[in-house]
PDB file of C-alpha atoms in Angstrom:
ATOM      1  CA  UNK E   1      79.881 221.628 -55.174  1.00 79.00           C
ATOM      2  CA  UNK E   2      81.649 224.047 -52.949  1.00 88.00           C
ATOM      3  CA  UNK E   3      78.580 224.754 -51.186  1.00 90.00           C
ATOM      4  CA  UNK E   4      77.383 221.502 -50.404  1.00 91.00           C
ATOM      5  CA  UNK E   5      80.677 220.753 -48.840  1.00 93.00           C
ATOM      6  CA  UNK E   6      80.573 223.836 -46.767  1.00 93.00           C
ATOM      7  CA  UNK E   7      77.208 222.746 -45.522  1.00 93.00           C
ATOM      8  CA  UNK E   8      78.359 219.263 -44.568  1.00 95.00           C
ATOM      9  CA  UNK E   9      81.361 220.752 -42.622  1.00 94.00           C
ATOM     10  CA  UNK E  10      78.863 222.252 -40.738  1.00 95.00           C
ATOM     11  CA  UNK E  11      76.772 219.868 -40.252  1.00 96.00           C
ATOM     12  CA  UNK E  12      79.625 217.460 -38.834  1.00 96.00           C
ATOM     13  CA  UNK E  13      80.888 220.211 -36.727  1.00 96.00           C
ATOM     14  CA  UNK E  14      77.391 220.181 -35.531  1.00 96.00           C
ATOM     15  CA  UNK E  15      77.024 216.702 -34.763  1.00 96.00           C
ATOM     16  CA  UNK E  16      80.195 216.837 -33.282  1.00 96.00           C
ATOM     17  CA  UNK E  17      79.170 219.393 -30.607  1.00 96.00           C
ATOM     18  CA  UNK E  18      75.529 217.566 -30.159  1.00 96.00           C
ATOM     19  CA  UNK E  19      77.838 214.367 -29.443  1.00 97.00           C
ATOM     20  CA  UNK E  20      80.307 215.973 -26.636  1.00 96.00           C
ATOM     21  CA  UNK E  21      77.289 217.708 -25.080  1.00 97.00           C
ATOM     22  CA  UNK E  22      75.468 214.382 -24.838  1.00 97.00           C
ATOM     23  CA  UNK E  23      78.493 212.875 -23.444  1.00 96.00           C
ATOM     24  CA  UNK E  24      78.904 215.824 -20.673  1.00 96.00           C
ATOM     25  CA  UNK E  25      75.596 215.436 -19.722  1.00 97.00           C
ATOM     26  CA  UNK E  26      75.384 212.111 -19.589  1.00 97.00           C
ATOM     27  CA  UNK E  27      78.450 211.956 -17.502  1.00 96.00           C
ATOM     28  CA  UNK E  28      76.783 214.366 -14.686  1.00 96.00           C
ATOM     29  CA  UNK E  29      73.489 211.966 -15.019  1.00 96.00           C
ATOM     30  CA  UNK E  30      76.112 208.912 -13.637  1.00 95.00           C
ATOM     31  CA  UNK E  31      76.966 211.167 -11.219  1.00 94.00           C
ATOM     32  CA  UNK E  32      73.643 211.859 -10.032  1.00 94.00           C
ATOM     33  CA  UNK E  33      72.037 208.541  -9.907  1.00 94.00           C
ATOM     34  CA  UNK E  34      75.354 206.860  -8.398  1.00 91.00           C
ATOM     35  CA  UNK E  35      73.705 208.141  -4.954  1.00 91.00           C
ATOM     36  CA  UNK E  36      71.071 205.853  -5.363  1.00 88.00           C
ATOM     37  CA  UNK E  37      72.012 202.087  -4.519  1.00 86.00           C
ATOM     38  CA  UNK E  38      69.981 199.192  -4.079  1.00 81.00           C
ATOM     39  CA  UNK E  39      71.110 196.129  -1.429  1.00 83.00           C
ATOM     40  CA  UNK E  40      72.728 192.967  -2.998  1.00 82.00           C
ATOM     41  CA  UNK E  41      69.928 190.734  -1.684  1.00 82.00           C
ATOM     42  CA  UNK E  42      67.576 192.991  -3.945  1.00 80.00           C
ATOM     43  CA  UNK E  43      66.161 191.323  -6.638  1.00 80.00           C
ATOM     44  CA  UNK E  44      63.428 192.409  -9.149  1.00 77.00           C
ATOM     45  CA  UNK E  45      61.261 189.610 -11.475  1.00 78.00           C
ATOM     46  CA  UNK E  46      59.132 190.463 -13.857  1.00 74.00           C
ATOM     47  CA  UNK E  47      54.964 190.578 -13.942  1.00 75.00           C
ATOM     48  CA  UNK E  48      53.197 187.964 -16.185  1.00 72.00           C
ATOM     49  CA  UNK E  49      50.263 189.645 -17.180  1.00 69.00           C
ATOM     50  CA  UNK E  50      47.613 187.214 -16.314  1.00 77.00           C
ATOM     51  CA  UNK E  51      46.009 187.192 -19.838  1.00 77.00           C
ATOM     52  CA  UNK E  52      47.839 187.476 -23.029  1.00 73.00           C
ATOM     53  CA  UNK E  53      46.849 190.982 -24.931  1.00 72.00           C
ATOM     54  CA  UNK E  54      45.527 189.920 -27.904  1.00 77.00           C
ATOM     55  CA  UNK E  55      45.185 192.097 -30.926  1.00 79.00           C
ATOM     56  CA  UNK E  56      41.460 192.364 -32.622  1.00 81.00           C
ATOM     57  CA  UNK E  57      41.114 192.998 -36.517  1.00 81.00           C
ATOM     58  CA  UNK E  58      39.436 196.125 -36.748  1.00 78.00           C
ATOM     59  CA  UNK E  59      36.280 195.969 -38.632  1.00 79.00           C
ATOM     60  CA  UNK E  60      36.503 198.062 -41.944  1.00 79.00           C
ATOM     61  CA  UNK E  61      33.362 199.645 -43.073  1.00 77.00           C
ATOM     62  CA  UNK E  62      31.848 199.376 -46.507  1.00 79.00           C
ATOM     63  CA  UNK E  63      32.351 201.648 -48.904  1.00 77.00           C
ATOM     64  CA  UNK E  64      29.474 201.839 -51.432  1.00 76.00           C
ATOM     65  CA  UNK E  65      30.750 202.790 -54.586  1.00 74.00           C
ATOM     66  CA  UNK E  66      28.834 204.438 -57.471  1.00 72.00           C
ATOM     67  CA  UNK E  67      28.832 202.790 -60.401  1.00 73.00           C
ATOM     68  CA  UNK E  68      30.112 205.030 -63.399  1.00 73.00           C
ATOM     69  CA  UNK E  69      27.921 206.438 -66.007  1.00 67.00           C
ATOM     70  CA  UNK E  70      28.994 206.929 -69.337  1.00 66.00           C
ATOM     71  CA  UNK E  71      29.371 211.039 -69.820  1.00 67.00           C
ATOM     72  CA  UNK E  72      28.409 212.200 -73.108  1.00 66.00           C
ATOM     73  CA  UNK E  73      30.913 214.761 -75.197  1.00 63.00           C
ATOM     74  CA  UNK E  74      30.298 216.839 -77.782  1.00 62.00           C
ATOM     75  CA  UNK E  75      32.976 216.334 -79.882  1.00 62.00           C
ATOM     76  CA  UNK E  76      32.630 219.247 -82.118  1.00 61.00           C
ATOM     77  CA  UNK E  77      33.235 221.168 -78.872  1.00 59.00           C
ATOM     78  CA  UNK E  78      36.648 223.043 -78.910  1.00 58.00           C
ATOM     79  CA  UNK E  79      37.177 222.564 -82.527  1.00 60.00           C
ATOM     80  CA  UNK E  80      37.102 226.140 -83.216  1.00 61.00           C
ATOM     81  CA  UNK E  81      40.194 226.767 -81.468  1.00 62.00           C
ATOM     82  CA  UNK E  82      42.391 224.815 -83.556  1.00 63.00           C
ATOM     83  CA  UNK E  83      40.937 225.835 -86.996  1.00 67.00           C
ATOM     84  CA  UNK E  84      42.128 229.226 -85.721  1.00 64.00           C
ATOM     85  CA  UNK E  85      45.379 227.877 -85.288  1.00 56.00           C
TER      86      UNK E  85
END
């Protein structure tokens, strides 16, 4: 039990770190891209495809199957074994 607490310790500590790192970087990203600006007039719509994508059932192929034949066994196959026993 001791051990599985020690390794979730670590893992928070770890997730910690991962989150402040992410946060760091992701602080010098908004100071990267705050250079770029766009005017106020600026204005972006979105493209209608002209066609709707449509997606096409995918044609399985047929899988013949054998049918099963009955496999003979020899029951007295084996038996030796046990009368040893």
């Amino acid at each position: 039990m001791d051990e599985v607490t020690q390794q979730n310790a670590a893992l928070v500590e770890e997730a910690s770190a991962a989150a402040q790192s992410m946060a760091s970087q992701s602080g010098t990203l908004r100071e990267l891209v705050s250079i770029f600006r766009l005017p106020d007039s600026f204005t972006v719509s979105a493209s209608v495809p002209e066609r709707p994508i449509v997606a096409r059932p995918v044609a399985r192929p047929k899988v013949h199957m054998p049918s099963r034949v009955p496999v003979a066994v020899d029951s007295t196959a084996g038996n030796s074994d046990w009368q040893n026993f």
